[in-house]
Amino acid sequence: MTAGAADVELRVAGAALAAECARYAGMGWMRGTSGNLSVVLGRDPLRLAVTTSGKDKGELTDDDVVVVDERGRAAGGDGDPVKVPSAEAGLHGRIAAVAGAGAVVHVHALAPVLAAEFWPGGVELRDLEMLKGFGRADHDVVTIPVVPNSQDMGVLGDAFEAGFRPDVPALLVARHGVYAWGADLRQARHRLECLEWLLRFKVETRRDAR
Ligand SMILES: [Zn+2]
């Protein structure tokens, strides 16, 4: 790929990521610059376009994106020192590699964090129509894995991989947020939206709810 074609590819990815971030920010899921989204640009070697760090996610442009490798390190791109990939890009890379995802979304919605607080061993979901939006039958028992929070993406990645199941495209990070993924940004969004609903239902109907 020529430098010009690579730049166009990155701009297209940046525009898609900015549009998705604006939707999530509007839902209150990316408060105070939190959260990050990525799309896979290539797999050999793995390259992802990920949102830059420290920007208001409701105000991103197609330029607020940086290319990272499978460990979340800035790779290629325009080498702009001002553009720093999200510190969480390393987990995006790990999820894309292990799950084969084409897009990974990470937000700081409240319901997933509450659910992880109540069920730190994993959140069990069943008998809910909305599971279909997660790609499962409503009578399936689906357990969303929970991992402890860490600032070390290697530690988080190892914990993710240890509990990974190909049929559960999401991960809760305790006291932090949620990751969801899919073939593309649209599928990842639909899964995240449905999962947030499922987790909110689970939290609000728990037996000891007051
Ligand atoms: Zn986060």
mmCIF file of C-alpha atoms and ligand atoms in Angstrom:
data_model
loop_
_atom_site.group_PDB
_atom_site.id
_atom_site.type_symbol
_atom_site.label_atom_id
_atom_site.label_comp_id
_atom_site.label_asym_id
_atom_site.label_seq_id
_atom_site.Cartn_x
_atom_site.Cartn_y
_atom_site.Cartn_z
ATOM 1 C CA MET A 1 0.000 0.000 0.000
ATOM 2 C CA THR A 2 1.313 3.451 -0.858
ATOM 3 C CA ALA A 3 1.672 6.153 1.790
ATOM 4 C CA GLY A 4 -1.254 8.029 0.240
ATOM 5 C CA ALA A 5 -3.543 4.992 0.248
ATOM 6 C CA ALA A 6 -2.584 4.212 3.846
ATOM 7 C CA ASP A 7 -3.441 7.782 4.855
ATOM 8 C CA VAL A 8 -6.839 7.572 3.162
ATOM 9 C CA GLU A 9 -7.494 4.218 4.854
ATOM 10 C CA LEU A 10 -6.642 5.719 8.232
ATOM 11 C CA ARG A 11 -8.868 8.764 7.632
ATOM 12 C CA VAL A 12 -11.787 6.524 6.707
ATOM 13 C CA ALA A 13 -11.237 4.510 9.872
ATOM 14 C CA GLY A 14 -10.886 7.726 11.877
ATOM 15 C CA ALA A 15 -14.185 9.064 10.557
ATOM 16 C CA ALA A 16 -15.969 5.812 11.437
ATOM 17 C CA LEU A 17 -14.453 5.772 14.927
ATOM 18 C CA ALA A 18 -15.370 9.427 15.519
ATOM 19 C CA ALA A 19 -18.984 8.779 14.509
ATOM 20 C CA GLU A 20 -19.246 5.785 16.835
ATOM 21 C CA CYS A 21 -17.635 7.687 19.708
ATOM 22 C CA ALA A 22 -20.147 10.522 19.271
ATOM 23 C CA ARG A 23 -23.008 8.010 19.612
ATOM 24 C CA TYR A 24 -21.548 6.461 22.750
ATOM 25 C CA ALA A 25 -20.713 9.864 24.227
ATOM 26 C CA GLY A 26 -24.329 10.874 23.658
ATOM 27 C CA MET A 27 -25.391 7.862 25.729
ATOM 28 C CA GLY A 28 -23.154 8.986 28.600
ATOM 29 C CA TRP A 29 -20.832 6.012 28.161
ATOM 30 C CA MET A 30 -17.626 7.974 27.363
ATOM 31 C CA ARG A 31 -17.555 10.616 30.070
ATOM 32 C CA GLY A 32 -14.587 12.895 30.594
ATOM 33 C CA THR A 33 -12.542 11.585 27.607
ATOM 34 C CA SER A 34 -12.853 7.969 28.845
ATOM 35 C CA GLY A 35 -13.175 4.907 26.645
ATOM 36 C CA ASN A 36 -11.664 4.023 23.298
ATOM 37 C CA LEU A 37 -12.620 2.260 20.078
ATOM 38 C CA SER A 38 -10.580 0.459 17.454
ATOM 39 C CA VAL A 39 -10.896 -1.204 14.063
ATOM 40 C CA VAL A 40 -8.519 -3.711 12.516
ATOM 41 C CA LEU A 41 -6.698 -2.407 9.439
ATOM 42 C CA GLY A 42 -4.660 -5.527 8.684
ATOM 43 C CA ARG A 43 -3.809 -8.877 10.222
ATOM 44 C CA ASP A 44 -0.368 -9.813 8.965
ATOM 45 C CA PRO A 45 1.041 -8.187 10.942
ATOM 46 C CA LEU A 46 -1.885 -7.074 13.113
ATOM 47 C CA ARG A 47 -2.524 -3.322 12.815
ATOM 48 C CA LEU A 48 -5.356 -1.407 14.413
ATOM 49 C CA ALA A 49 -6.665 2.136 14.107
ATOM 50 C CA VAL A 50 -7.446 3.305 17.659
ATOM 51 C CA THR A 51 -8.777 6.571 19.019
ATOM 52 C CA THR A 52 -6.177 8.933 20.439
ATOM 53 C CA SER A 53 -5.824 9.526 24.160
ATOM 54 C CA GLY A 54 -7.162 12.505 26.076
ATOM 55 C CA LYS A 55 -9.782 13.804 23.639
ATOM 56 C CA ASP A 56 -13.454 14.477 24.326
ATOM 57 C CA LYS A 57 -15.082 11.490 22.638
ATOM 58 C CA GLY A 58 -18.058 13.577 21.555
ATOM 59 C CA GLU A 59 -15.785 15.884 19.547
ATOM 60 C CA LEU A 60 -13.411 13.601 17.637
ATOM 61 C CA THR A 61 -12.502 14.200 14.002
ATOM 62 C CA ASP A 62 -11.183 11.757 11.404
ATOM 63 C CA ASP A 63 -7.673 12.870 12.435
ATOM 64 C CA ASP A 64 -8.020 11.728 16.070
ATOM 65 C CA VAL A 65 -6.820 8.228 15.311
ATOM 66 C CA VAL A 66 -3.478 6.429 15.444
ATOM 67 C CA VAL A 67 -2.178 3.097 14.130
ATOM 68 C CA VAL A 68 -0.976 0.573 16.711
ATOM 69 C CA ASP A 69 0.473 -2.914 16.602
ATOM 70 C CA GLU A 70 -0.828 -5.958 18.468
ATOM 71 C CA ARG A 71 0.666 -4.678 21.730
ATOM 72 C CA GLY A 72 -0.868 -1.232 21.401
ATOM 73 C CA ARG A 73 2.354 0.514 20.445
ATOM 74 C CA ALA A 74 2.173 3.305 17.883
ATOM 75 C CA ALA A 75 3.128 1.791 14.532
ATOM 76 C CA GLY A 76 3.468 3.472 11.179
ATOM 77 C CA GLY A 77 1.024 6.325 10.654
ATOM 78 C CA ASP A 78 2.324 9.837 10.371
ATOM 79 C CA GLY A 79 4.570 9.691 13.452
ATOM 80 C CA ASP A 80 2.890 12.749 14.950
ATOM 81 C CA PRO A 81 4.264 12.943 18.524
ATOM 82 C CA VAL A 82 1.129 14.782 19.655
ATOM 83 C CA LYS A 83 -1.058 11.808 18.780
ATOM 84 C CA VAL A 84 -0.742 9.226 21.518
ATOM 85 C CA PRO A 85 -2.708 5.975 21.313
ATOM 86 C CA SER A 86 -4.981 5.157 24.193
ATOM 87 C CA ALA A 87 -3.141 3.467 27.054
ATOM 88 C CA GLU A 88 -5.703 0.682 26.711
ATOM 89 C CA ALA A 89 -4.818 0.003 23.071
ATOM 90 C CA GLY A 90 -2.790 -3.032 24.169
ATOM 91 C CA LEU A 91 -5.949 -4.818 25.301
ATOM 92 C CA HIS A 92 -7.678 -3.928 22.031
ATOM 93 C CA GLY A 93 -4.812 -5.593 20.201
ATOM 94 C CA ARG A 94 -5.000 -8.677 22.393
ATOM 95 C CA ILE A 95 -8.764 -9.007 21.893
ATOM 96 C CA ALA A 96 -8.465 -8.521 18.136
ATOM 97 C CA ALA A 97 -5.758 -11.193 17.989
ATOM 98 C CA VAL A 98 -7.388 -13.785 20.277
ATOM 99 C CA ALA A 99 -11.043 -13.294 19.319
ATOM 100 C CA GLY A 100 -10.432 -12.488 15.655
ATOM 101 C CA ALA A 101 -12.501 -9.323 16.110
ATOM 102 C CA GLY A 102 -12.618 -6.665 13.408
ATOM 103 C CA ALA A 103 -13.637 -3.942 15.867
ATOM 104 C CA VAL A 104 -13.299 -3.530 19.627
ATOM 105 C CA VAL A 105 -15.235 -0.991 21.691
ATOM 106 C CA HIS A 106 -14.493 0.003 25.276
ATOM 107 C CA VAL A 107 -16.702 2.338 27.302
ATOM 108 C CA HIS A 108 -17.167 3.321 30.926
ATOM 109 C CA ALA A 109 -20.926 2.699 31.138
ATOM 110 C CA LEU A 110 -22.176 2.277 34.709
ATOM 111 C CA ALA A 111 -24.277 -0.907 34.505
ATOM 112 C CA PRO A 112 -21.359 -3.181 33.502
ATOM 113 C CA VAL A 113 -19.280 -1.893 36.413
ATOM 114 C CA LEU A 114 -22.153 -2.398 38.860
ATOM 115 C CA ALA A 115 -22.691 -5.922 37.521
ATOM 116 C CA ALA A 116 -18.994 -6.736 37.935
ATOM 117 C CA GLU A 117 -19.214 -5.433 41.499
ATOM 118 C CA PHE A 118 -22.121 -7.722 42.370
ATOM 119 C CA TRP A 119 -20.864 -10.795 40.475
ATOM 120 C CA PRO A 120 -17.037 -10.644 40.419
ATOM 121 C CA GLY A 121 -16.858 -14.283 39.320
ATOM 122 C CA GLY A 122 -18.821 -13.597 36.137
ATOM 123 C CA VAL A 123 -22.299 -12.291 35.336
ATOM 124 C CA GLU A 124 -24.802 -14.994 34.381
ATOM 125 C CA LEU A 125 -27.559 -14.017 31.951
ATOM 126 C CA ARG A 126 -30.504 -16.169 30.801
ATOM 127 C CA ASP A 127 -34.190 -16.073 29.832
ATOM 128 C CA LEU A 128 -33.934 -12.623 28.313
ATOM 129 C CA GLU A 129 -35.104 -11.782 24.807
ATOM 130 C CA MET A 130 -32.303 -9.244 24.464
ATOM 131 C CA LEU A 131 -29.733 -12.074 24.434
ATOM 132 C CA LYS A 132 -30.670 -12.472 20.765
ATOM 133 C CA GLY A 133 -29.072 -9.090 20.164
ATOM 134 C CA PHE A 134 -25.953 -10.594 21.630
ATOM 135 C CA GLY A 135 -26.078 -13.409 19.096
ATOM 136 C CA ARG A 136 -27.492 -15.980 21.510
ATOM 137 C CA ALA A 137 -30.819 -17.711 22.077
ATOM 138 C CA ASP A 138 -32.877 -16.261 24.930
ATOM 139 C CA HIS A 139 -32.753 -19.568 26.854
ATOM 140 C CA ASP A 140 -28.971 -19.883 26.618
ATOM 141 C CA VAL A 141 -27.004 -19.398 29.816
ATOM 142 C CA VAL A 142 -24.390 -16.777 28.978
ATOM 143 C CA THR A 143 -21.727 -15.832 31.503
ATOM 144 C CA ILE A 144 -19.950 -12.544 30.899
ATOM 145 C CA PRO A 145 -16.410 -12.842 32.308
ATOM 146 C CA VAL A 146 -15.099 -10.346 34.859
ATOM 147 C CA VAL A 147 -11.404 -9.582 35.343
ATOM 148 C CA PRO A 148 -9.806 -7.383 38.025
ATOM 149 C CA ASN A 149 -8.712 -3.936 36.910
ATOM 150 C CA SER A 150 -5.034 -3.300 36.207
ATOM 151 C CA GLN A 151 -2.985 -0.535 34.647
ATOM 152 C CA ASP A 152 -0.816 -3.235 33.049
ATOM 153 C CA MET A 153 -2.344 -4.225 29.704
ATOM 154 C CA GLY A 154 -0.302 -7.440 29.728
ATOM 155 C CA VAL A 155 -1.926 -8.481 33.007
ATOM 156 C CA LEU A 156 -5.387 -7.546 31.706
ATOM 157 C CA GLY A 157 -4.726 -9.345 28.438
ATOM 158 C CA ASP A 158 -3.635 -12.535 30.211
ATOM 159 C CA ALA A 159 -6.749 -12.443 32.403
ATOM 160 C CA PHE A 160 -8.939 -11.887 29.333
ATOM 161 C CA GLU A 161 -7.353 -14.762 27.452
ATOM 162 C CA ALA A 162 -7.637 -17.134 30.429
ATOM 163 C CA GLY A 163 -11.414 -16.665 30.511
ATOM 164 C CA PHE A 164 -12.023 -16.221 26.793
ATOM 165 C CA ARG A 165 -14.880 -18.128 25.151
ATOM 166 C CA PRO A 166 -15.448 -17.666 21.429
ATOM 167 C CA ASP A 167 -19.223 -17.399 21.921
ATOM 168 C CA VAL A 168 -19.073 -14.531 24.470
ATOM 169 C CA PRO A 169 -17.897 -11.340 22.709
ATOM 170 C CA ALA A 170 -17.516 -9.164 25.814
ATOM 171 C CA LEU A 171 -15.393 -8.624 28.899
ATOM 172 C CA LEU A 172 -16.089 -6.723 32.115
ATOM 173 C CA VAL A 173 -13.206 -5.035 33.916
ATOM 174 C CA ALA A 174 -14.083 -4.593 37.583
ATOM 175 C CA ARG A 175 -14.429 -1.017 38.828
ATOM 176 C CA HIS A 176 -13.573 0.166 35.325
ATOM 177 C CA GLY A 177 -15.731 -0.601 32.290
ATOM 178 C CA VAL A 178 -16.681 -3.002 29.529
ATOM 179 C CA TYR A 179 -15.180 -4.261 26.283
ATOM 180 C CA ALA A 180 -17.286 -5.681 23.456
ATOM 181 C CA TRP A 181 -16.285 -6.720 19.972
ATOM 182 C CA GLY A 182 -17.555 -7.915 16.633
ATOM 183 C CA ALA A 183 -16.768 -8.295 12.972
ATOM 184 C CA ASP A 184 -17.105 -4.534 12.522
ATOM 185 C CA LEU A 185 -18.031 -1.399 14.483
ATOM 186 C CA ARG A 186 -21.740 -1.849 13.808
ATOM 187 C CA GLN A 187 -21.867 -5.399 15.138
ATOM 188 C CA ALA A 188 -19.755 -4.427 18.151
ATOM 189 C CA ARG A 189 -22.148 -1.531 18.838
ATOM 190 C CA HIS A 190 -25.245 -3.707 18.652
ATOM 191 C CA ARG A 191 -23.693 -6.204 21.020
ATOM 192 C CA LEU A 192 -22.606 -3.501 23.455
ATOM 193 C CA GLU A 193 -26.014 -1.822 23.414
ATOM 194 C CA CYS A 194 -27.777 -5.108 24.110
ATOM 195 C CA LEU A 195 -25.251 -6.123 26.756
ATOM 196 C CA GLU A 196 -25.630 -2.820 28.579
ATOM 197 C CA TRP A 197 -29.403 -3.383 28.655
ATOM 198 C CA LEU A 198 -28.956 -6.956 29.902
ATOM 199 C CA LEU A 199 -26.580 -5.896 32.654
ATOM 200 C CA ARG A 200 -28.819 -3.039 33.712
ATOM 201 C CA PHE A 201 -31.741 -5.475 33.964
ATOM 202 C CA LYS A 202 -29.592 -7.910 35.947
ATOM 203 C CA VAL A 203 -28.461 -5.235 38.402
ATOM 204 C CA GLU A 204 -31.876 -3.678 38.887
ATOM 205 C CA THR A 205 -33.641 -7.014 39.462
ATOM 206 C CA ARG A 206 -31.058 -8.577 41.784
ATOM 207 C CA ARG A 207 -32.616 -10.271 44.762
ATOM 208 C CA ASP A 208 -31.169 -7.973 47.405
ATOM 209 C CA ALA A 209 -32.022 -4.810 45.464
ATOM 210 C CA ARG A 210 -33.406 -2.139 47.713
HETATM 211 ZN ZN ZN B 1 -11.162 2.428 30.283
#
